[in-house]
Structure formats: C-alpha cells, structure tokens
C-alpha cells in the first residue's frame, strides 16, 4: 500500500461494507492486512464494527468472516451469475455438440454409442490399450459427434468424462453438493456406475483425464502437455510383433499399482510392454552419467548441477536426449520380483 490515494490523500484506515468483496481467499486477506498494518494508527471498520487490525484477534475475526464467506459462496454455487455454472448446479446438461453416448436431448442414451462406451470402459479396466479400443471404433465406422474419427485421446476423454456416471462437472471441477460433499448428479441417464468411472479413470495418468484436460469436445488442437516424467517419450517398446518386427511404440507414463512403482511406462501400441517408472528413470540417470570412449557426454557442469538437484525435469530430459536417441525396453518377465536394469537398452547419439 502506497499509503495515500491516487489524489494524494493519506489513508488512515479502511471502511469495508462487504468483506467478501475485499478478500475471498486467505492470500487476499493476508496481503490486505499486511498492507493495512504496515503503518501504525490505522483503523479498520466492517459491518461487525471497529476492529483492531494490529491485534491477533482482529485478524482471527477477519479469518472467521472469510470462512463464513467461503461457505456462503459454495452454497450459492460461486455466484450464480455465471449461466453455465447455474445450469450445471441444477444438473442440466449444457449446450454445445451433444456428448458422445447420448441423443440430441442430451438426456436419453444413444443405444449404439452408449453400449460402445460401456464396453470400452469394461475393456479398458480389463487392461486393453486405449489405442486398440479406438481402432475397433474406427473399424466399426464410429465417428464422433462432430464427425471426427476416434483416436486414443478422444476415446480417453469420452470414457473418463464424469458425465458417463451421471456426475456433473464444470470447468474440469466435479460439482459437489455443499451440504453433503456428494457429487451433483445430472438429469441424464448414466452409462456406468460411479465405481466403474473411477476404475477407468484410475487406469490413466492424471494428465490424460477428462477432469484434467477440461470439458467440451475432445481436444484436437495439437497443444501439448509438458511431460511430467523423466522417461516419457524416450522409451520405445522392444516387444516383437507376430511378423517378427519390433513394435517400437512409445512408452507412455501411467499410474502404477504398487508403492514401489507409483508410475509405470507402458506401450500404448501393443500393450505388451510395461516397465516400472522409478526403474526406468533410474536407468536413464545412470546412462547419462556413464562413461565410454567416443560417446557424447553432457558437460561436467550440467552433470554437477544434476547431482546437486538443480535441474528441472525439462532440463534433465534435454540432457538425456542430447546423448541418447531413445531407449528400447525389452519385455519384462511377469512376476519377477527384482528390477532388471538390462531391460533398458540405450540407442546412443
Ligand atoms: Zn509395443
């Protein structure tokens, strides 16, 4: 706070008519109080009366008011002025192209599409690669509600949209009934139960989920999400196909099932190659630091900064790809308890 108004009048305090206009988030409150109290002798008056902004209880009073305001905001559904939001709270399906799986009224199931979605979710939870599902849909001549051909991304969006189990979301956020904390249900017929929806969401990495990527039509903008794992896009599938050639599909990060491997890299092309995330990351790190005559090596400075923990993920990935073209991952042995580092075979630059 400069301590004076634009016209140069000294500010001696603040009279606040509606404190939810002043601060809605704790950060705002903190900033406001810090600014107000950076000089002595100021007063603060709000609808509850005069408060001492310098005393701890003045601050805690304000905090309580903030909490009350927050609760009220939630109850009112975030200022219902927003038309979409209001419709969402009522559980009314919103405008735009009809969602895949429902008819034009957005409430009645589309018998063919809904069956496809239902089966796709079953298949996916059963371990089928989403690319295979997309291919099946293509083979069946299925098109999206805007006429597009299904691909892994659009099918993922369709399966993981909360609407498939009747849950209402807006702007990527699940709507909750304030009193109970339970999800708001839409008026449309659901395709699967909430359990199934959660199960299918759990098979994807968070970044590919509908909830993460937002609503509307599946994105086809080509906009890329920054990789969140060290080896994303660097690993290639080394599993032989039936015709004897190697799959060579990219291994993508997804959520793992064990504590030891909270993420795994799996081939989305054939679905037959998967490696523990921490294991692959560890191998990559080792490879970057390994020395061999005639091989490109990152500068000592970079390696030093890596060791010191100063490199961001993107910098580490750049360092890796500066020396390694890719790594081919050989198929693992099912149920093998120890990590087999030799599964990752580097292709040096
Ligand atoms: Zn593969």
Short mmCIF file of C-alpha atoms and ligand atoms in Angstrom, two decimals:
data_model
loop_
_atom_site.label_atom_id
_atom_site.label_comp_id
_atom_site.label_asym_id
_atom_site.label_seq_id
_atom_site.Cartn_x
_atom_site.Cartn_y
_atom_site.Cartn_z
CA UNK A 1 0.00 0.00 0.00
CA UNK A 2 1.41 3.34 -1.04
CA UNK A 3 -0.18 4.94 1.99
CA UNK A 4 -2.12 7.51 0.02
CA UNK A 5 -4.91 7.65 -2.55
CA UNK A 6 -4.38 8.48 -6.20
CA UNK A 7 -5.19 12.10 -5.30
CA UNK A 8 -2.53 12.10 -2.60
CA UNK A 9 -4.81 11.85 0.44
CA UNK A 10 -3.30 9.90 3.32
CA UNK A 11 -5.02 6.60 4.05
CA UNK A 12 -5.80 6.30 7.72
CA UNK A 13 -7.95 3.23 7.63
CA UNK A 14 -10.45 1.19 5.70
CA UNK A 15 -14.22 1.07 5.97
CA UNK A 16 -15.38 -2.16 4.47
CA UNK A 17 -19.03 -2.56 3.51
CA UNK A 18 -18.87 -6.16 2.31
CA UNK A 19 -15.73 -8.02 3.26
CA UNK A 20 -16.29 -10.77 0.71
CA UNK A 21 -15.62 -8.07 -1.87
CA UNK A 22 -12.33 -7.30 -0.18
CA UNK A 23 -10.96 -10.81 0.14
CA UNK A 24 -12.26 -14.13 -0.97
CA UNK A 25 -9.13 -16.16 -0.47
CA UNK A 26 -6.80 -16.38 2.53
CA UNK A 27 -3.98 -14.95 0.37
CA UNK A 28 -6.00 -11.81 -0.28
CA UNK A 29 -6.71 -11.44 3.40
CA UNK A 30 -3.05 -11.78 4.31
CA UNK A 31 -1.98 -9.25 1.70
CA UNK A 32 -4.68 -6.82 2.72
CA UNK A 33 -3.79 -6.97 6.43
CA UNK A 34 -0.09 -6.71 5.72
CA UNK A 35 -0.68 -3.59 3.64
CA UNK A 36 -3.07 -2.06 6.13
CA UNK A 37 -0.80 -2.56 9.12
CA UNK A 38 2.49 -1.53 7.51
CA UNK A 39 1.99 1.82 9.23
CA UNK A 40 0.74 2.37 12.75
CA UNK A 41 -2.50 4.02 13.78
CA UNK A 42 -4.81 2.80 11.04
CA UNK A 43 -8.39 1.72 11.68
CA UNK A 44 -10.48 -0.96 10.12
CA UNK A 45 -14.25 -0.95 10.19
CA UNK A 46 -16.50 -3.59 8.73
CA UNK A 47 -20.21 -4.46 9.15
CA UNK A 48 -19.44 -6.04 12.54
CA UNK A 49 -17.91 -2.84 13.87
CA UNK A 50 -14.45 -1.45 14.56
CA UNK A 51 -11.64 -3.96 14.52
CA UNK A 52 -8.08 -3.60 15.62
CA UNK A 53 -6.09 -4.70 12.57
CA UNK A 54 -2.88 -4.86 14.61
CA UNK A 55 -4.21 -7.32 17.18
CA UNK A 56 -4.26 -11.06 16.65
CA UNK A 57 -7.95 -11.25 17.43
CA UNK A 58 -8.68 -8.68 14.74
CA UNK A 59 -7.07 -10.98 12.22
CA UNK A 60 -8.83 -14.06 13.51
CA UNK A 61 -12.16 -12.24 13.34
CA UNK A 62 -11.44 -11.48 9.73
CA UNK A 63 -10.48 -15.10 9.14
CA UNK A 64 -13.80 -16.25 10.56
CA UNK A 65 -15.61 -13.83 8.30
CA UNK A 66 -13.60 -15.20 5.41
CA UNK A 67 -14.58 -18.76 6.28
CA UNK A 68 -18.22 -17.73 6.50
CA UNK A 69 -17.93 -16.00 3.15
CA UNK A 70 -16.35 -19.07 1.64
CA UNK A 71 -19.10 -21.33 2.90
CA UNK A 72 -21.71 -18.95 1.60
CA UNK A 73 -20.01 -18.76 -1.76
CA UNK A 74 -20.00 -22.52 -2.00
CA UNK A 75 -23.65 -22.74 -1.02
CA UNK A 76 -24.58 -20.25 -3.66
CA UNK A 77 -22.59 -22.09 -6.25
CA UNK A 78 -19.91 -19.49 -6.84
CA UNK A 79 -22.09 -16.51 -7.63
CA UNK A 80 -24.71 -17.89 -9.86
CA UNK A 81 -24.34 -15.05 -12.33
CA UNK A 82 -22.40 -17.46 -14.48
CA UNK A 83 -25.03 -19.06 -16.64
CA UNK A 84 -23.14 -22.25 -17.29
CA UNK A 85 -22.40 -22.65 -13.68
CA UNK A 86 -26.03 -22.14 -12.71
CA UNK A 87 -27.18 -24.69 -15.23
CA UNK A 88 -24.52 -27.06 -14.03
CA UNK A 89 -25.61 -26.79 -10.42
CA UNK A 90 -29.13 -27.64 -11.47
CA UNK A 91 -27.77 -30.68 -13.21
CA UNK A 92 -28.92 -29.52 -16.62
CA UNK A 93 -26.81 -30.74 -19.49
CA UNK A 94 -25.17 -27.76 -21.16
CA UNK A 95 -25.10 -26.57 -24.73
CA UNK A 96 -22.62 -27.39 -27.44
CA UNK A 97 -22.44 -30.52 -29.55
CA UNK A 98 -24.20 -33.48 -27.98
CA UNK A 99 -21.91 -35.67 -25.91
CA UNK A 100 -20.95 -38.99 -27.44
CA UNK A 101 -23.23 -41.64 -25.93
CA UNK A 102 -26.35 -39.51 -25.67
CA UNK A 103 -29.04 -38.39 -28.06
CA UNK A 104 -29.72 -34.81 -29.12
CA UNK A 105 -31.76 -34.19 -25.97
CA UNK A 106 -28.51 -34.92 -24.05
CA UNK A 107 -30.54 -36.93 -21.55
CA UNK A 108 -31.54 -40.15 -23.31
CA UNK A 109 -28.83 -42.65 -24.06
CA UNK A 110 -27.83 -43.25 -27.66
CA UNK A 111 -28.26 -47.02 -27.75
CA UNK A 112 -25.31 -47.80 -30.01
CA UNK A 113 -22.83 -45.26 -28.64
CA UNK A 114 -23.73 -45.86 -25.01
CA UNK A 115 -23.14 -49.58 -25.48
CA UNK A 116 -19.78 -48.84 -27.07
CA UNK A 117 -18.75 -46.58 -24.18
CA UNK A 118 -19.91 -49.14 -21.64
CA UNK A 119 -17.92 -51.91 -23.32
CA UNK A 120 -14.89 -49.70 -23.83
CA UNK A 121 -14.80 -48.91 -20.12
CA UNK A 122 -15.03 -52.61 -19.32
CA UNK A 123 -12.26 -53.41 -21.78
CA UNK A 124 -10.06 -50.63 -20.52
CA UNK A 125 -10.46 -51.61 -16.87
CA UNK A 126 -9.62 -55.14 -18.01
CA UNK A 127 -6.30 -53.83 -19.34
CA UNK A 128 -6.95 -53.20 -23.01
CA UNK A 129 -4.82 -50.44 -24.58
CA UNK A 130 -6.95 -47.44 -25.38
CA UNK A 131 -5.46 -47.30 -28.85
CA UNK A 132 -6.86 -50.76 -29.54
CA UNK A 133 -10.30 -49.58 -28.46
CA UNK A 134 -10.03 -46.54 -30.72
CA UNK A 135 -9.01 -48.77 -33.60
CA UNK A 136 -12.04 -51.03 -33.02
CA UNK A 137 -14.29 -47.99 -33.07
CA UNK A 138 -12.73 -46.87 -36.33
CA UNK A 139 -13.21 -50.33 -37.79
CA UNK A 140 -16.88 -50.17 -36.80
CA UNK A 141 -17.17 -46.88 -38.66
CA UNK A 142 -17.85 -44.92 -35.48
CA UNK A 143 -17.47 -41.15 -35.74
CA UNK A 144 -17.51 -38.51 -33.02
CA UNK A 145 -20.49 -36.21 -32.62
CA UNK A 146 -18.61 -33.67 -34.72
CA UNK A 147 -17.72 -36.25 -37.30
CA UNK A 148 -14.15 -36.89 -36.21
CA UNK A 149 -12.50 -40.29 -36.23
CA UNK A 150 -11.94 -41.76 -32.79
CA UNK A 151 -8.37 -41.82 -31.56
CA UNK A 152 -6.77 -42.75 -28.24
CA UNK A 153 -7.18 -39.25 -26.91
CA UNK A 154 -10.82 -38.77 -27.84
CA UNK A 155 -11.77 -42.22 -26.56
CA UNK A 156 -9.97 -41.46 -23.28
CA UNK A 157 -11.88 -38.21 -22.96
CA UNK A 158 -15.18 -39.94 -23.63
CA UNK A 159 -14.54 -42.74 -21.13
CA UNK A 160 -13.23 -40.53 -18.33
CA UNK A 161 -15.77 -37.71 -18.58
CA UNK A 162 -17.68 -37.67 -15.28
CA UNK A 163 -20.94 -37.49 -17.19
CA UNK A 164 -20.66 -41.20 -18.02
CA UNK A 165 -21.62 -41.98 -14.44
CA UNK A 166 -24.05 -39.07 -14.11
CA UNK A 167 -21.67 -36.74 -12.26
CA UNK A 168 -21.78 -33.09 -13.15
CA UNK A 169 -18.59 -31.16 -13.69
CA UNK A 170 -17.86 -27.66 -14.82
CA UNK A 171 -14.54 -26.31 -15.98
CA UNK A 172 -12.82 -29.51 -15.05
CA UNK A 173 -14.13 -29.48 -11.50
CA UNK A 174 -16.55 -32.01 -10.10
CA UNK A 175 -19.58 -30.23 -8.68
CA UNK A 176 -20.33 -31.14 -5.09
CA UNK A 177 -23.46 -30.57 -3.07
CA UNK A 178 -22.23 -28.15 -0.38
CA UNK A 179 -24.14 -29.73 2.48
CA UNK A 180 -23.14 -33.32 1.85
CA UNK A 181 -20.00 -33.08 -0.25
CA UNK A 182 -21.55 -35.60 -2.63
CA UNK A 183 -21.25 -35.07 -6.39
CA UNK A 184 -24.10 -33.25 -8.08
CA UNK A 185 -25.97 -35.64 -10.35
CA UNK A 186 -27.03 -34.60 -13.81
CA UNK A 187 -30.51 -35.26 -15.12
CA UNK A 188 -29.27 -37.51 -17.88
CA UNK A 189 -29.13 -41.28 -17.90
CA UNK A 190 -25.71 -42.53 -16.81
CA UNK A 191 -23.85 -45.18 -18.79
CA UNK A 192 -21.91 -46.74 -15.92
CA UNK A 193 -21.84 -46.58 -12.12
CA UNK A 194 -19.53 -44.12 -10.33
CA UNK A 195 -17.35 -47.08 -9.29
CA UNK A 196 -16.77 -48.04 -12.91
CA UNK A 197 -16.00 -44.46 -13.84
CA UNK A 198 -13.46 -44.21 -11.05
CA UNK A 199 -11.98 -47.53 -12.06
CA UNK A 200 -11.48 -46.43 -15.64
CA UNK A 201 -10.02 -43.07 -14.58
CA UNK A 202 -7.51 -44.92 -12.42
CA UNK A 203 -6.12 -46.68 -15.48
CA UNK A 204 -4.87 -43.40 -16.93
CA UNK A 205 -2.24 -40.95 -15.84
CA UNK A 206 -3.90 -37.87 -14.42
CA UNK A 207 -2.78 -35.70 -17.31
CA UNK A 208 -4.86 -37.53 -19.89
CA UNK A 209 -8.08 -37.49 -17.91
CA UNK A 210 -11.11 -35.51 -18.91
CA UNK A 211 -11.04 -33.86 -15.49
CA UNK A 212 -7.54 -32.62 -16.09
CA UNK A 213 -7.94 -31.58 -19.67
CA UNK A 214 -11.27 -29.86 -19.26
CA UNK A 215 -14.65 -30.20 -20.80
CA UNK A 216 -16.04 -29.66 -24.23
CA UNK A 217 -15.09 -31.53 -27.31
CA UNK A 218 -12.04 -33.70 -27.04
CA UNK A 219 -9.10 -31.50 -27.82
CA UNK A 220 -7.70 -31.68 -31.26
CA UNK A 221 -5.68 -28.50 -31.11
CA UNK A 222 -2.38 -30.32 -31.08
CA UNK A 223 -1.49 -28.38 -27.96
CA UNK A 224 0.97 -30.46 -25.99
CA UNK A 225 1.04 -31.02 -22.30
CA UNK A 226 4.53 -30.89 -20.81
CA UNK A 227 5.72 -34.37 -19.84
CA UNK A 228 5.70 -34.96 -16.11
CA UNK A 229 8.01 -37.94 -16.03
CA UNK A 230 11.68 -38.27 -16.83
CA UNK A 231 11.41 -41.01 -19.44
CA UNK A 232 8.18 -40.02 -21.18
CA UNK A 233 8.66 -40.29 -24.94
CA UNK A 234 12.24 -41.52 -24.58
CA UNK A 235 11.42 -45.21 -24.17
CA UNK A 236 10.41 -47.45 -27.08
CA UNK A 237 8.70 -50.80 -26.95
CA UNK A 238 11.06 -53.70 -27.66
CA UNK A 239 8.45 -56.41 -27.87
CA UNK A 240 8.50 -58.46 -31.10
CA UNK A 241 5.32 -58.50 -33.14
CA UNK A 242 3.87 -61.57 -34.80
CA UNK A 243 5.58 -60.76 -38.08
CA UNK A 244 8.96 -60.69 -36.34
CA UNK A 245 9.44 -56.91 -36.41
CA UNK A 246 9.77 -54.96 -33.19
CA UNK A 247 6.78 -52.91 -32.01
CA UNK A 248 8.85 -49.78 -31.26
CA UNK A 249 5.77 -47.95 -29.96
CA UNK A 250 6.39 -45.08 -27.50
CA UNK A 251 6.08 -45.99 -23.83
CA UNK A 252 3.81 -43.56 -22.01
CA UNK A 253 3.65 -42.90 -18.30
CA UNK A 254 0.61 -44.02 -16.40
CA UNK A 255 -0.36 -44.59 -12.83
CA UNK A 256 1.23 -47.69 -11.33
CA UNK A 257 -0.37 -50.07 -8.89
CA UNK A 258 2.34 -50.51 -6.27
CA UNK A 259 4.17 -48.29 -3.82
CA UNK A 260 7.47 -49.24 -5.40
CA UNK A 261 6.21 -48.17 -8.81
CA UNK A 262 3.80 -45.27 -8.41
CA UNK A 263 4.14 -44.74 -12.14
CA UNK A 264 4.87 -47.15 -14.95
CA UNK A 265 5.69 -46.67 -18.61
CA UNK A 266 3.56 -48.77 -20.92
CA UNK A 267 3.34 -49.26 -24.65
CA UNK A 268 0.08 -47.89 -25.95
CA UNK A 269 0.53 -49.56 -29.32
CA UNK A 270 0.66 -53.20 -28.35
CA UNK A 271 0.05 -53.04 -24.61
CA UNK A 272 2.53 -55.84 -24.05
CA UNK A 273 5.46 -53.86 -22.71
CA UNK A 274 5.48 -52.14 -19.39
CA UNK A 275 8.26 -51.10 -17.03
CA UNK A 276 8.35 -49.67 -13.53
CA UNK A 277 8.61 -45.88 -13.69
CA UNK A 278 11.27 -45.44 -10.99
CA UNK A 279 13.28 -48.30 -12.52
CA UNK A 280 13.33 -46.73 -15.99
CA UNK A 281 14.07 -43.27 -14.56
CA UNK A 282 16.95 -44.70 -12.56
CA UNK A 283 18.41 -46.47 -15.61
CA UNK A 284 18.23 -43.25 -17.64
CA UNK A 285 20.03 -41.34 -14.93
CA UNK A 286 22.74 -43.99 -14.76
CA UNK A 287 23.17 -43.94 -18.53
CA UNK A 288 23.58 -40.18 -18.61
CA UNK A 289 26.37 -40.38 -16.05
CA UNK A 290 28.05 -43.44 -17.53
CA UNK A 291 31.31 -43.02 -19.40
CA UNK A 292 32.52 -44.78 -22.50
CA UNK A 293 35.13 -43.77 -25.04
CA UNK A 294 33.85 -41.97 -28.11
CA UNK A 295 30.44 -41.29 -26.69
CA UNK A 296 28.81 -37.90 -26.37
CA UNK A 297 28.58 -36.88 -22.76
CA UNK A 298 26.86 -33.91 -21.11
CA UNK A 299 29.20 -31.23 -19.76
CA UNK A 300 30.61 -31.68 -16.26
CA UNK A 301 28.78 -28.55 -15.23
CA UNK A 302 25.41 -29.99 -16.24
CA UNK A 303 26.16 -33.28 -14.51
CA UNK A 304 27.22 -31.41 -11.41
CA UNK A 305 24.02 -29.41 -11.38
CA UNK A 306 22.02 -32.61 -11.91
CA UNK A 307 23.73 -34.24 -8.90
CA UNK A 308 23.12 -31.13 -6.86
CA UNK A 309 19.43 -31.36 -7.67
CA UNK A 310 19.44 -28.05 -9.53
CA UNK A 311 17.99 -29.27 -12.82
CA UNK A 312 14.32 -29.01 -13.57
CA UNK A 313 12.60 -32.00 -15.15
CA UNK A 314 12.64 -30.41 -18.60
CA UNK A 315 16.38 -29.71 -18.34
CA UNK A 316 17.05 -33.28 -17.27
CA UNK A 317 15.04 -34.56 -20.21
CA UNK A 318 17.00 -32.30 -22.58
CA UNK A 319 20.25 -33.57 -21.12
CA UNK A 320 19.16 -37.16 -21.66
CA UNK A 321 18.03 -36.62 -25.23
CA UNK A 322 21.30 -34.83 -26.02
CA UNK A 323 23.16 -38.11 -25.57
CA UNK A 324 20.52 -40.79 -26.07
CA UNK A 325 18.34 -41.05 -29.17
CA UNK A 326 15.96 -43.41 -27.39
CA UNK A 327 15.96 -46.49 -25.22
CA UNK A 328 14.45 -49.77 -26.31
CA UNK A 329 12.75 -51.61 -23.47
CA UNK A 330 12.73 -55.38 -23.70
CA UNK A 331 9.69 -57.25 -22.44
CA UNK A 332 9.76 -58.00 -18.75
CA UNK A 333 9.27 -61.34 -17.12
CA UNK A 334 5.91 -61.46 -15.38
CA UNK A 335 6.11 -61.69 -11.61
CA UNK A 336 9.87 -61.23 -11.44
CA UNK A 337 10.49 -59.62 -8.07
CA UNK A 338 13.79 -57.87 -8.77
CA UNK A 339 14.41 -54.96 -11.07
CA UNK A 340 16.18 -55.92 -14.24
CA UNK A 341 18.17 -52.88 -15.36
CA UNK A 342 19.37 -54.63 -18.50
CA UNK A 343 15.86 -54.43 -19.97
CA UNK A 344 16.54 -50.84 -20.98
CA UNK A 345 18.88 -50.76 -23.98
CA UNK A 346 20.13 -47.30 -24.97
CA UNK A 347 20.48 -46.11 -28.54
CA UNK A 348 23.31 -43.57 -28.25
CA UNK A 349 23.51 -40.50 -30.39
ZN1 LIG B 1 4.56 -52.26 -28.05
#
